[in-house]
mmCIF file with all atom_site columns, C-alpha atoms in Angstrom:
data_model
loop_
_atom_site.group_PDB
_atom_site.id
_atom_site.type_symbol
_atom_site.label_atom_id
_atom_site.label_alt_id
_atom_site.label_comp_id
_atom_site.label_asym_id
_atom_site.label_entity_id
_atom_site.label_seq_id
_atom_site.pdbx_PDB_ins_code
_atom_site.Cartn_x
_atom_site.Cartn_y
_atom_site.Cartn_z
_atom_site.occupancy
_atom_site.B_iso_or_equiv
_atom_site.pdbx_formal_charge
_atom_site.auth_seq_id
_atom_site.auth_comp_id
_atom_site.auth_asym_id
_atom_site.auth_atom_id
_atom_site.pdbx_PDB_model_num
ATOM 1   C CA . UNK A 1 1   ? 0.000   0.000   0.000   1.00 51.00 ? 1   UNK A CA 1
ATOM 2   C CA . UNK A 1 2   ? 1.293   3.423   -0.970  1.00 50.00 ? 2   UNK A CA 1
ATOM 3   C CA . UNK A 1 3   ? -0.194  6.894   -1.085  1.00 51.00 ? 3   UNK A CA 1
ATOM 4   C CA . UNK A 1 4   ? 0.189   9.079   -4.165  1.00 50.00 ? 4   UNK A CA 1
ATOM 5   C CA . UNK A 1 5   ? -0.856  12.620  -4.877  1.00 50.00 ? 5   UNK A CA 1
ATOM 6   C CA . UNK A 1 6   ? -2.556  13.760  -8.096  1.00 51.00 ? 6   UNK A CA 1
ATOM 7   C CA . UNK A 1 7   ? 0.786   14.313  -9.822  1.00 51.00 ? 7   UNK A CA 1
ATOM 8   C CA . UNK A 1 8   ? 1.854   10.752  -9.121  1.00 49.00 ? 8   UNK A CA 1
ATOM 9   C CA . UNK A 1 9   ? 4.583   11.616  -6.619  1.00 49.00 ? 9   UNK A CA 1
ATOM 10  C CA . UNK A 1 10  ? 4.715   9.670   -3.379  1.00 48.00 ? 10  UNK A CA 1
ATOM 11  C CA . UNK A 1 11  ? 4.339   12.774  -1.200  1.00 52.00 ? 11  UNK A CA 1
ATOM 12  C CA . UNK A 1 12  ? 1.235   11.445  0.550   1.00 59.00 ? 12  UNK A CA 1
ATOM 13  C CA . UNK A 1 13  ? 1.584   8.740   3.152   1.00 75.00 ? 13  UNK A CA 1
ATOM 14  C CA . UNK A 1 14  ? -2.084  7.703   3.325   1.00 81.00 ? 14  UNK A CA 1
ATOM 15  C CA . UNK A 1 15  ? -3.637  4.925   1.276   1.00 84.00 ? 15  UNK A CA 1
ATOM 16  C CA . UNK A 1 16  ? -7.434  4.841   1.061   1.00 89.00 ? 16  UNK A CA 1
ATOM 17  C CA . UNK A 1 17  ? -9.629  1.820   0.522   1.00 90.00 ? 17  UNK A CA 1
ATOM 18  C CA . UNK A 1 18  ? -13.388 2.454   0.393   1.00 93.00 ? 18  UNK A CA 1
ATOM 19  C CA . UNK A 1 19  ? -16.322 0.206   -0.466  1.00 93.00 ? 19  UNK A CA 1
ATOM 20  C CA . UNK A 1 20  ? -20.047 0.759   -0.840  1.00 92.00 ? 20  UNK A CA 1
ATOM 21  C CA . UNK A 1 21  ? -22.091 -2.201  0.419   1.00 92.00 ? 21  UNK A CA 1
ATOM 22  C CA . UNK A 1 22  ? -25.742 -3.067  -0.152  1.00 91.00 ? 22  UNK A CA 1
ATOM 23  C CA . UNK A 1 23  ? -26.559 -5.244  2.859   1.00 92.00 ? 23  UNK A CA 1
ATOM 24  C CA . UNK A 1 24  ? -30.306 -5.655  2.306   1.00 90.00 ? 24  UNK A CA 1
ATOM 25  C CA . UNK A 1 25  ? -30.057 -9.411  1.648   1.00 92.00 ? 25  UNK A CA 1
ATOM 26  C CA . UNK A 1 26  ? -27.983 -10.489 4.638   1.00 93.00 ? 26  UNK A CA 1
ATOM 27  C CA . UNK A 1 27  ? -29.206 -13.376 6.788   1.00 94.00 ? 27  UNK A CA 1
ATOM 28  C CA . UNK A 1 28  ? -28.729 -14.059 10.486  1.00 94.00 ? 28  UNK A CA 1
ATOM 29  C CA . UNK A 1 29  ? -25.064 -14.444 11.369  1.00 92.00 ? 29  UNK A CA 1
ATOM 30  C CA . UNK A 1 30  ? -23.744 -13.083 8.057   1.00 94.00 ? 30  UNK A CA 1
ATOM 31  C CA . UNK A 1 31  ? -20.643 -10.890 8.191   1.00 92.00 ? 31  UNK A CA 1
ATOM 32  C CA . UNK A 1 32  ? -19.496 -8.628  5.345   1.00 94.00 ? 32  UNK A CA 1
ATOM 33  C CA . UNK A 1 33  ? -16.923 -5.875  5.260   1.00 94.00 ? 33  UNK A CA 1
ATOM 34  C CA . UNK A 1 34  ? -13.507 -4.465  4.485   1.00 93.00 ? 34  UNK A CA 1
ATOM 35  C CA . UNK A 1 35  ? -10.260 -5.899  5.803   1.00 88.00 ? 35  UNK A CA 1
ATOM 36  C CA . UNK A 1 36  ? -6.604  -4.936  5.727   1.00 85.00 ? 36  UNK A CA 1
ATOM 37  C CA . UNK A 1 37  ? -4.851  -8.245  5.449   1.00 78.00 ? 37  UNK A CA 1
ATOM 38  C CA . UNK A 1 38  ? -1.424  -9.396  6.553   1.00 71.00 ? 38  UNK A CA 1
ATOM 39  C CA . UNK A 1 39  ? -0.365  -10.790 9.914   1.00 66.00 ? 39  UNK A CA 1
ATOM 40  C CA . UNK A 1 40  ? -2.062  -9.423  11.907  1.00 68.00 ? 40  UNK A CA 1
ATOM 41  C CA . UNK A 1 41  ? -5.229  -8.369  10.079  1.00 74.00 ? 41  UNK A CA 1
ATOM 42  C CA . UNK A 1 42  ? -8.106  -6.091  11.066  1.00 79.00 ? 42  UNK A CA 1
ATOM 43  C CA . UNK A 1 43  ? -11.525 -5.354  9.638   1.00 83.00 ? 43  UNK A CA 1
ATOM 44  C CA . UNK A 1 44  ? -14.696 -3.292  9.876   1.00 87.00 ? 44  UNK A CA 1
ATOM 45  C CA . UNK A 1 45  ? -17.905 -5.038  8.906   1.00 89.00 ? 45  UNK A CA 1
ATOM 46  C CA . UNK A 1 46  ? -21.673 -5.318  9.103   1.00 90.00 ? 46  UNK A CA 1
ATOM 47  C CA . UNK A 1 47  ? -22.987 -8.335  11.014  1.00 89.00 ? 47  UNK A CA 1
ATOM 48  C CA . UNK A 1 48  ? -26.580 -9.534  11.233  1.00 89.00 ? 48  UNK A CA 1
ATOM 49  C CA . UNK A 1 49  ? -27.332 -10.109 14.912  1.00 86.00 ? 49  UNK A CA 1
ATOM 50  C CA . UNK A 1 50  ? -30.843 -10.939 16.141  1.00 87.00 ? 50  UNK A CA 1
ATOM 51  C CA . UNK A 1 51  ? -32.306 -9.620  12.910  1.00 87.00 ? 51  UNK A CA 1
ATOM 52  C CA . UNK A 1 52  ? -30.449 -6.306  13.107  1.00 85.00 ? 52  UNK A CA 1
ATOM 53  C CA . UNK A 1 53  ? -27.465 -5.129  11.108  1.00 87.00 ? 53  UNK A CA 1
ATOM 54  C CA . UNK A 1 54  ? -24.692 -3.958  13.398  1.00 86.00 ? 54  UNK A CA 1
ATOM 55  C CA . UNK A 1 55  ? -21.321 -2.421  12.677  1.00 86.00 ? 55  UNK A CA 1
ATOM 56  C CA . UNK A 1 56  ? -18.497 -4.481  14.145  1.00 84.00 ? 56  UNK A CA 1
ATOM 57  C CA . UNK A 1 57  ? -14.733 -4.255  14.034  1.00 80.00 ? 57  UNK A CA 1
ATOM 58  C CA . UNK A 1 58  ? -12.028 -6.736  14.807  1.00 76.00 ? 58  UNK A CA 1
ATOM 59  C CA . UNK A 1 59  ? -8.289  -6.809  15.417  1.00 72.00 ? 59  UNK A CA 1
ATOM 60  C CA . UNK A 1 60  ? -6.537  -10.133 15.115  1.00 66.00 ? 60  UNK A CA 1
ATOM 61  C CA . UNK A 1 61  ? -3.942  -11.014 17.742  1.00 60.00 ? 61  UNK A CA 1
ATOM 62  C CA . UNK A 1 62  ? -0.258  -10.639 17.017  1.00 56.00 ? 62  UNK A CA 1
ATOM 63  C CA . UNK A 1 63  ? 2.784   -12.182 18.620  1.00 46.00 ? 63  UNK A CA 1
ATOM 64  C CA . UNK A 1 64  ? 6.231   -10.714 19.092  1.00 44.00 ? 64  UNK A CA 1
ATOM 65  C CA . UNK A 1 65  ? 9.098   -13.134 18.405  1.00 41.00 ? 65  UNK A CA 1
ATOM 66  C CA . UNK A 1 66  ? 10.042  -13.403 22.063  1.00 39.00 ? 66  UNK A CA 1
ATOM 67  C CA . UNK A 1 67  ? 10.984  -16.475 24.030  1.00 37.00 ? 67  UNK A CA 1
ATOM 68  C CA . UNK A 1 68  ? 7.581   -16.743 25.693  1.00 38.00 ? 68  UNK A CA 1
ATOM 69  C CA . UNK A 1 69  ? 5.672   -15.846 22.481  1.00 35.00 ? 69  UNK A CA 1
ATOM 70  C CA . UNK A 1 70  ? 3.468   -13.407 24.340  1.00 38.00 ? 70  UNK A CA 1
ATOM 71  C CA . UNK A 1 71  ? 2.086   -10.135 23.046  1.00 37.00 ? 71  UNK A CA 1
ATOM 72  C CA . UNK A 1 72  ? -1.555  -10.650 22.164  1.00 38.00 ? 72  UNK A CA 1
ATOM 73  C CA . UNK A 1 73  ? -3.135  -7.272  21.408  1.00 40.00 ? 73  UNK A CA 1
ATOM 74  C CA . UNK A 1 74  ? -6.744  -8.275  20.922  1.00 42.00 ? 74  UNK A CA 1
ATOM 75  C CA . UNK A 1 75  ? -8.837  -11.297 20.047  1.00 45.00 ? 75  UNK A CA 1
ATOM 76  C CA . UNK A 1 76  ? -12.439 -10.132 20.285  1.00 49.00 ? 76  UNK A CA 1
ATOM 77  C CA . UNK A 1 77  ? -15.082 -8.692  18.024  1.00 47.00 ? 77  UNK A CA 1
ATOM 78  C CA . UNK A 1 78  ? -16.235 -5.245  19.124  1.00 47.00 ? 78  UNK A CA 1
ATOM 79  C CA . UNK A 1 79  ? -19.394 -3.257  18.558  1.00 45.00 ? 79  UNK A CA 1
ATOM 80  C CA . UNK A 1 80  ? -19.780 0.482   18.159  1.00 43.00 ? 80  UNK A CA 1
ATOM 81  C CA . UNK A 1 81  ? -22.670 1.659   20.315  1.00 38.00 ? 81  UNK A CA 1
ATOM 82  C CA . UNK A 1 82  ? -23.251 4.821   18.305  1.00 34.00 ? 82  UNK A CA 1
ATOM 83  C CA . UNK A 1 83  ? -23.824 2.885   15.092  1.00 39.00 ? 83  UNK A CA 1
ATOM 84  C CA . UNK A 1 84  ? -25.788 -0.133  16.299  1.00 41.00 ? 84  UNK A CA 1
ATOM 85  C CA . UNK A 1 85  ? -29.295 1.314   15.956  1.00 37.00 ? 85  UNK A CA 1
ATOM 86  C CA . UNK A 1 86  ? -28.478 3.370   12.878  1.00 45.00 ? 86  UNK A CA 1
ATOM 87  C CA . UNK A 1 87  ? -27.058 0.429   10.975  1.00 52.00 ? 87  UNK A CA 1
ATOM 88  C CA . UNK A 1 88  ? -30.227 -1.595  11.421  1.00 48.00 ? 88  UNK A CA 1
ATOM 89  C CA . UNK A 1 89  ? -32.213 0.965   9.415   1.00 59.00 ? 89  UNK A CA 1
ATOM 90  C CA . UNK A 1 90  ? -29.791 1.280   6.497   1.00 73.00 ? 90  UNK A CA 1
ATOM 91  C CA . UNK A 1 91  ? -29.396 -1.096  3.578   1.00 86.00 ? 91  UNK A CA 1
ATOM 92  C CA . UNK A 1 92  ? -26.417 0.807   2.183   1.00 89.00 ? 92  UNK A CA 1
ATOM 93  C CA . UNK A 1 93  ? -23.225 1.519   4.103   1.00 92.00 ? 93  UNK A CA 1
ATOM 94  C CA . UNK A 1 94  ? -19.782 2.826   3.210   1.00 94.00 ? 94  UNK A CA 1
ATOM 95  C CA . UNK A 1 95  ? -16.710 1.316   4.860   1.00 94.00 ? 95  UNK A CA 1
ATOM 96  C CA . UNK A 1 96  ? -13.235 2.843   4.676   1.00 94.00 ? 96  UNK A CA 1
ATOM 97  C CA . UNK A 1 97  ? -9.740  1.845   5.750   1.00 90.00 ? 97  UNK A CA 1
ATOM 98  C CA . UNK A 1 98  ? -6.926  4.410   5.802   1.00 89.00 ? 98  UNK A CA 1
ATOM 99  C CA . UNK A 1 99  ? -3.399  3.067   6.066   1.00 83.00 ? 99  UNK A CA 1
ATOM 100 C CA . UNK A 1 100 ? -0.461  5.371   6.747   1.00 79.00 ? 100 UNK A CA 1
ATOM 101 C CA . UNK A 1 101 ? 2.739   4.254   5.077   1.00 70.00 ? 101 UNK A CA 1
ATOM 102 C CA . UNK A 1 102 ? 4.967   6.359   7.331   1.00 73.00 ? 102 UNK A CA 1
ATOM 103 C CA . UNK A 1 103 ? 3.515   5.416   10.726  1.00 75.00 ? 103 UNK A CA 1
ATOM 104 C CA . UNK A 1 104 ? 2.273   1.916   9.786   1.00 74.00 ? 104 UNK A CA 1
ATOM 105 C CA . UNK A 1 105 ? -1.004  2.811   11.507  1.00 80.00 ? 105 UNK A CA 1
ATOM 106 C CA . UNK A 1 106 ? -4.396  1.709   10.223  1.00 82.00 ? 106 UNK A CA 1
ATOM 107 C CA . UNK A 1 107 ? -7.735  3.399   10.951  1.00 86.00 ? 107 UNK A CA 1
ATOM 108 C CA . UNK A 1 108 ? -11.309 2.517   10.017  1.00 88.00 ? 108 UNK A CA 1
ATOM 109 C CA . UNK A 1 109 ? -14.264 4.761   9.170   1.00 91.00 ? 109 UNK A CA 1
ATOM 110 C CA . UNK A 1 110 ? -17.941 4.283   8.322   1.00 90.00 ? 110 UNK A CA 1
ATOM 111 C CA . UNK A 1 111 ? -20.454 6.492   6.539   1.00 91.00 ? 111 UNK A CA 1
ATOM 112 C CA . UNK A 1 112 ? -24.125 6.360   5.625   1.00 89.00 ? 112 UNK A CA 1
ATOM 113 C CA . UNK A 1 113 ? -23.967 8.861   2.754   1.00 89.00 ? 113 UNK A CA 1
ATOM 114 C CA . UNK A 1 114 ? -20.352 8.883   1.450   1.00 91.00 ? 114 UNK A CA 1
ATOM 115 C CA . UNK A 1 115 ? -20.082 12.454  2.759   1.00 90.00 ? 115 UNK A CA 1
ATOM 116 C CA . UNK A 1 116 ? -19.797 12.430  6.548   1.00 90.00 ? 116 UNK A CA 1
ATOM 117 C CA . UNK A 1 117 ? -17.359 9.869   7.905   1.00 91.00 ? 117 UNK A CA 1
ATOM 118 C CA . UNK A 1 118 ? -17.264 8.497   11.455  1.00 88.00 ? 118 UNK A CA 1
ATOM 119 C CA . UNK A 1 119 ? -13.873 7.577   12.888  1.00 85.00 ? 119 UNK A CA 1
ATOM 120 C CA . UNK A 1 120 ? -14.090 4.302   14.804  1.00 79.00 ? 120 UNK A CA 1
ATOM 121 C CA . UNK A 1 121 ? -11.542 5.657   17.256  1.00 69.00 ? 121 UNK A CA 1
ATOM 122 C CA . UNK A 1 122 ? -8.125  4.892   18.651  1.00 64.00 ? 122 UNK A CA 1
ATOM 123 C CA . UNK A 1 123 ? -9.265  1.595   20.124  1.00 56.00 ? 123 UNK A CA 1
ATOM 124 C CA . UNK A 1 124 ? -9.400  0.120   16.628  1.00 58.00 ? 124 UNK A CA 1
ATOM 125 C CA . UNK A 1 125 ? -6.146  1.677   15.425  1.00 58.00 ? 125 UNK A CA 1
ATOM 126 C CA . UNK A 1 126 ? -3.732  -1.111  14.717  1.00 63.00 ? 126 UNK A CA 1
ATOM 127 C CA . UNK A 1 127 ? -0.137  -1.359  13.615  1.00 62.00 ? 127 UNK A CA 1
ATOM 128 C CA . UNK A 1 128 ? 0.432   -2.852  10.192  1.00 65.00 ? 128 UNK A CA 1
ATOM 129 C CA . UNK A 1 129 ? 3.276   -5.312  10.043  1.00 63.00 ? 129 UNK A CA 1
ATOM 130 C CA . UNK A 1 130 ? 5.131   -7.335  7.472   1.00 61.00 ? 130 UNK A CA 1
ATOM 131 C CA . UNK A 1 131 ? 5.956   -10.929 8.303   1.00 60.00 ? 131 UNK A CA 1
ATOM 132 C CA . UNK A 1 132 ? 7.137   -13.852 6.224   1.00 61.00 ? 132 UNK A CA 1
ATOM 133 C CA . UNK A 1 133 ? 4.117   -15.847 7.381   1.00 63.00 ? 133 UNK A CA 1
ATOM 134 C CA . UNK A 1 134 ? 2.132   -14.192 4.591   1.00 63.00 ? 134 UNK A CA 1
ATOM 135 C CA . UNK A 1 135 ? 5.073   -13.122 2.400   1.00 61.00 ? 135 UNK A CA 1
ATOM 136 C CA . UNK A 1 136 ? 3.260   -10.151 0.885   1.00 66.00 ? 136 UNK A CA 1
ATOM 137 C CA . UNK A 1 137 ? 2.637   -6.597  1.931   1.00 67.00 ? 137 UNK A CA 1
ATOM 138 C CA . UNK A 1 138 ? -0.621  -5.384  3.454   1.00 74.00 ? 138 UNK A CA 1
ATOM 139 C CA . UNK A 1 139 ? -3.599  -5.674  1.121   1.00 79.00 ? 139 UNK A CA 1
ATOM 140 C CA . UNK A 1 140 ? -7.227  -4.598  1.100   1.00 86.00 ? 140 UNK A CA 1
ATOM 141 C CA . UNK A 1 141 ? -9.686  -7.495  1.225   1.00 87.00 ? 141 UNK A CA 1
ATOM 142 C CA . UNK A 1 142 ? -13.458 -7.462  0.692   1.00 93.00 ? 142 UNK A CA 1
ATOM 143 C CA . UNK A 1 143 ? -15.281 -10.357 2.304   1.00 93.00 ? 143 UNK A CA 1
ATOM 144 C CA . UNK A 1 144 ? -18.670 -11.882 3.049   1.00 94.00 ? 144 UNK A CA 1
ATOM 145 C CA . UNK A 1 145 ? -19.326 -15.114 4.909   1.00 93.00 ? 145 UNK A CA 1
ATOM 146 C CA . UNK A 1 146 ? -22.090 -16.967 6.749   1.00 94.00 ? 146 UNK A CA 1
ATOM 147 C CA . UNK A 1 147 ? -21.906 -18.271 10.307  1.00 92.00 ? 147 UNK A CA 1
ATOM 148 C CA . UNK A 1 148 ? -25.411 -19.669 10.825  1.00 94.00 ? 148 UNK A CA 1
ATOM 149 C CA . UNK A 1 149 ? -27.274 -20.249 7.551   1.00 92.00 ? 149 UNK A CA 1
ATOM 150 C CA . UNK A 1 150 ? -26.805 -20.192 3.793   1.00 92.00 ? 150 UNK A CA 1
ATOM 151 C CA . UNK A 1 151 ? -28.501 -17.956 1.250   1.00 91.00 ? 151 UNK A CA 1
ATOM 152 C CA . UNK A 1 152 ? -27.516 -14.474 2.375   1.00 92.00 ? 152 UNK A CA 1
ATOM 153 C CA . UNK A 1 153 ? -25.438 -12.171 0.232   1.00 92.00 ? 153 UNK A CA 1
ATOM 154 C CA . UNK A 1 154 ? -24.295 -8.572  -0.199  1.00 92.00 ? 154 UNK A CA 1
ATOM 155 C CA . UNK A 1 155 ? -23.647 -6.422  -3.250  1.00 89.00 ? 155 UNK A CA 1
ATOM 156 C CA . UNK A 1 156 ? -20.349 -4.557  -3.411  1.00 89.00 ? 156 UNK A CA 1
ATOM 157 C CA . UNK A 1 157 ? -21.401 -1.559  -5.475  1.00 86.00 ? 157 UNK A CA 1
ATOM 158 C CA . UNK A 1 158 ? -17.860 -0.267  -5.850  1.00 87.00 ? 158 UNK A CA 1
ATOM 159 C CA . UNK A 1 159 ? -14.336 -0.185  -4.453  1.00 88.00 ? 159 UNK A CA 1
ATOM 160 C CA . UNK A 1 160 ? -12.088 2.862   -4.725  1.00 87.00 ? 160 UNK A CA 1
ATOM 161 C CA . UNK A 1 161 ? -8.633  3.949   -3.619  1.00 83.00 ? 161 UNK A CA 1
ATOM 162 C CA . UNK A 1 162 ? -9.488  7.645   -4.050  1.00 83.00 ? 162 UNK A CA 1
ATOM 163 C CA . UNK A 1 163 ? -9.859  9.962   -1.075  1.00 85.00 ? 163 UNK A CA 1
ATOM 164 C CA . UNK A 1 164 ? -13.215 11.177  -2.413  1.00 85.00 ? 164 UNK A CA 1
ATOM 165 C CA . UNK A 1 165 ? -15.536 9.281   -4.742  1.00 81.00 ? 165 UNK A CA 1
ATOM 166 C CA . UNK A 1 166 ? -18.200 10.773  -7.020  1.00 78.00 ? 166 UNK A CA 1
ATOM 167 C CA . UNK A 1 167 ? -20.842 8.053   -7.239  1.00 77.00 ? 167 UNK A CA 1
ATOM 168 C CA . UNK A 1 168 ? -22.353 9.654   -10.333 1.00 67.00 ? 168 UNK A CA 1
ATOM 169 C CA . UNK A 1 169 ? -19.468 8.114   -12.251 1.00 62.00 ? 169 UNK A CA 1
ATOM 170 C CA . UNK A 1 170 ? -21.071 4.730   -11.655 1.00 58.00 ? 170 UNK A CA 1
ATOM 171 C CA . UNK A 1 171 ? -24.556 5.578   -12.938 1.00 52.00 ? 171 UNK A CA 1
ATOM 172 C CA . UNK A 1 172 ? -25.631 2.984   -15.502 1.00 49.00 ? 172 UNK A CA 1
ATOM 173 C CA . UNK A 1 173 ? -26.967 5.063   -18.397 1.00 47.00 ? 173 UNK A CA 1
ATOM 174 C CA . UNK A 1 174 ? -24.283 7.694   -18.024 1.00 47.00 ? 174 UNK A CA 1
ATOM 175 C CA . UNK A 1 175 ? -21.571 5.054   -18.093 1.00 49.00 ? 175 UNK A CA 1
ATOM 176 C CA . UNK A 1 176 ? -22.996 3.414   -21.239 1.00 52.00 ? 176 UNK A CA 1
ATOM 177 C CA . UNK A 1 177 ? -23.251 6.677   -23.131 1.00 51.00 ? 177 UNK A CA 1
ATOM 178 C CA . UNK A 1 178 ? -19.685 7.634   -22.268 1.00 52.00 ? 178 UNK A CA 1
ATOM 179 C CA . UNK A 1 179 ? -18.116 4.571   -23.912 1.00 54.00 ? 179 UNK A CA 1
ATOM 180 C CA . UNK A 1 180 ? -20.423 3.858   -26.859 1.00 60.00 ? 180 UNK A CA 1
ATOM 181 C CA . UNK A 1 181 ? -19.711 5.328   -30.263 1.00 63.00 ? 181 UNK A CA 1
ATOM 182 C CA . UNK A 1 182 ? -21.524 8.558   -31.075 1.00 67.00 ? 182 UNK A CA 1
ATOM 183 C CA . UNK A 1 183 ? -21.128 8.130   -34.854 1.00 73.00 ? 183 UNK A CA 1
ATOM 184 C CA . UNK A 1 184 ? -22.093 4.478   -35.437 1.00 80.00 ? 184 UNK A CA 1
ATOM 185 C CA . UNK A 1 185 ? -25.641 3.117   -35.494 1.00 84.00 ? 185 UNK A CA 1
ATOM 186 C CA . UNK A 1 186 ? -26.291 0.559   -32.752 1.00 85.00 ? 186 UNK A CA 1
ATOM 187 C CA . UNK A 1 187 ? -27.895 -2.692  -33.929 1.00 88.00 ? 187 UNK A CA 1
ATOM 188 C CA . UNK A 1 188 ? -28.076 -4.523  -30.595 1.00 88.00 ? 188 UNK A CA 1
ATOM 189 C CA . UNK A 1 189 ? -27.037 -4.209  -26.985 1.00 87.00 ? 189 UNK A CA 1
ATOM 190 C CA . UNK A 1 190 ? -26.831 -7.287  -24.740 1.00 88.00 ? 190 UNK A CA 1
ATOM 191 C CA . UNK A 1 191 ? -26.283 -7.502  -21.000 1.00 89.00 ? 191 UNK A CA 1
ATOM 192 C CA . UNK A 1 192 ? -24.505 -10.262 -19.055 1.00 88.00 ? 192 UNK A CA 1
ATOM 193 C CA . UNK A 1 193 ? -23.605 -10.882 -15.435 1.00 85.00 ? 193 UNK A CA 1
ATOM 194 C CA . UNK A 1 194 ? -20.064 -11.628 -14.292 1.00 78.00 ? 194 UNK A CA 1
ATOM 195 C CA . UNK A 1 195 ? -20.679 -15.368 -14.850 1.00 80.00 ? 195 UNK A CA 1
ATOM 196 C CA . UNK A 1 196 ? -21.532 -14.790 -18.510 1.00 83.00 ? 196 UNK A CA 1
ATOM 197 C CA . UNK A 1 197 ? -25.274 -15.391 -18.123 1.00 88.00 ? 197 UNK A CA 1
ATOM 198 C CA . UNK A 1 198 ? -27.345 -13.243 -20.486 1.00 89.00 ? 198 UNK A CA 1
ATOM 199 C CA . UNK A 1 199 ? -29.707 -10.797 -18.776 1.00 89.00 ? 199 UNK A CA 1
ATOM 200 C CA . UNK A 1 200 ? -32.950 -9.261  -20.084 1.00 88.00 ? 200 UNK A CA 1
ATOM 201 C CA . UNK A 1 201 ? -31.910 -5.923  -18.599 1.00 84.00 ? 201 UNK A CA 1
ATOM 202 C CA . UNK A 1 202 ? -29.113 -4.496  -16.391 1.00 85.00 ? 202 UNK A CA 1
ATOM 203 C CA . UNK A 1 203 ? -29.129 -5.893  -12.874 1.00 82.00 ? 203 UNK A CA 1
ATOM 204 C CA . UNK A 1 204 ? -28.015 -4.314  -9.632  1.00 80.00 ? 204 UNK A CA 1
ATOM 205 C CA . UNK A 1 205 ? -24.238 -4.449  -9.365  1.00 79.00 ? 205 UNK A CA 1
ATOM 206 C CA . UNK A 1 206 ? -21.660 -5.220  -12.052 1.00 80.00 ? 206 UNK A CA 1
ATOM 207 C CA . UNK A 1 207 ? -22.895 -5.746  -15.629 1.00 82.00 ? 207 UNK A CA 1
ATOM 208 C CA . UNK A 1 208 ? -21.067 -6.723  -18.823 1.00 85.00 ? 208 UNK A CA 1
ATOM 209 C CA . UNK A 1 209 ? -22.362 -5.045  -21.998 1.00 86.00 ? 209 UNK A CA 1
ATOM 210 C CA . UNK A 1 210 ? -21.801 -6.126  -25.605 1.00 87.00 ? 210 UNK A CA 1
ATOM 211 C CA . UNK A 1 211 ? -22.830 -3.541  -28.181 1.00 86.00 ? 211 UNK A CA 1
ATOM 212 C CA . UNK A 1 212 ? -22.987 -4.429  -31.897 1.00 87.00 ? 212 UNK A CA 1
ATOM 213 C CA . UNK A 1 213 ? -22.907 -1.707  -34.552 1.00 87.00 ? 213 UNK A CA 1
ATOM 214 C CA . UNK A 1 214 ? -24.317 -1.606  -38.072 1.00 86.00 ? 214 UNK A CA 1
ATOM 215 C CA . UNK A 1 215 ? -20.853 -1.932  -39.614 1.00 86.00 ? 215 UNK A CA 1
ATOM 216 C CA . UNK A 1 216 ? -20.370 -5.296  -37.871 1.00 85.00 ? 216 UNK A CA 1
ATOM 217 C CA . UNK A 1 217 ? -18.009 -4.107  -35.142 1.00 86.00 ? 217 UNK A CA 1
ATOM 218 C CA . UNK A 1 218 ? -18.593 -4.817  -31.457 1.00 84.00 ? 218 UNK A CA 1
ATOM 219 C CA . UNK A 1 219 ? -17.635 -3.146  -28.197 1.00 82.00 ? 219 UNK A CA 1
ATOM 220 C CA . UNK A 1 220 ? -17.562 -4.857  -24.790 1.00 81.00 ? 220 UNK A CA 1
ATOM 221 C CA . UNK A 1 221 ? -17.379 -2.984  -21.507 1.00 75.00 ? 221 UNK A CA 1
ATOM 222 C CA . UNK A 1 222 ? -18.667 -3.122  -17.946 1.00 76.00 ? 222 UNK A CA 1
ATOM 223 C CA . UNK A 1 223 ? -20.561 -0.778  -15.653 1.00 74.00 ? 223 UNK A CA 1
ATOM 224 C CA . UNK A 1 224 ? -22.070 -0.797  -12.178 1.00 73.00 ? 224 UNK A CA 1
ATOM 225 C CA . UNK A 1 225 ? -25.811 -0.272  -11.766 1.00 75.00 ? 225 UNK A CA 1
ATOM 226 C CA . UNK A 1 226 ? -26.784 1.323   -8.458  1.00 64.00 ? 226 UNK A CA 1
#
């Protein structure tokens, strides 16, 4: 993870990872969120508990290479009181991780509108490390798993490494018009999901579009429908 400014120089030390989640189809015990992964790892997530969606965060334990192998920082899932009731009434949530390359510190944020961000606080700040157990640097990870029953799912509307994200860029019709030819006559336009299954119309989430023109040429691209 590195931070870059608009000119491409590594003058910034922050790296942003932000996702927009539609959590309307979660089932009891489901957990979905954003993780920064190495050893240790940490995450912020939405968890369905007693029929309510709650914001949770977690820090995995770490061990210093000492003789007694002690040094556990944390090994529990935590709940933010301020967000518990609010989360249960929202089907869309924004999760953000900000990693600082200079300090090796990681912080998590949540938002309900992609405008006002809530800092989860110093108690979730964790130190990013590099160990040969994983043999890679720290990475962002998006996850969703069940703990009690099958059938639940979430939609990841988008992932961005920008500090600010204009969601209008992901609007379906706008995205199609921006990439299709303005001079060629369109003969057909077909939609597919990520598995290659043909769709009668764009679905919520990621869509693959194949446009055929009168001159026989084709154009394939993807867009996200909100």
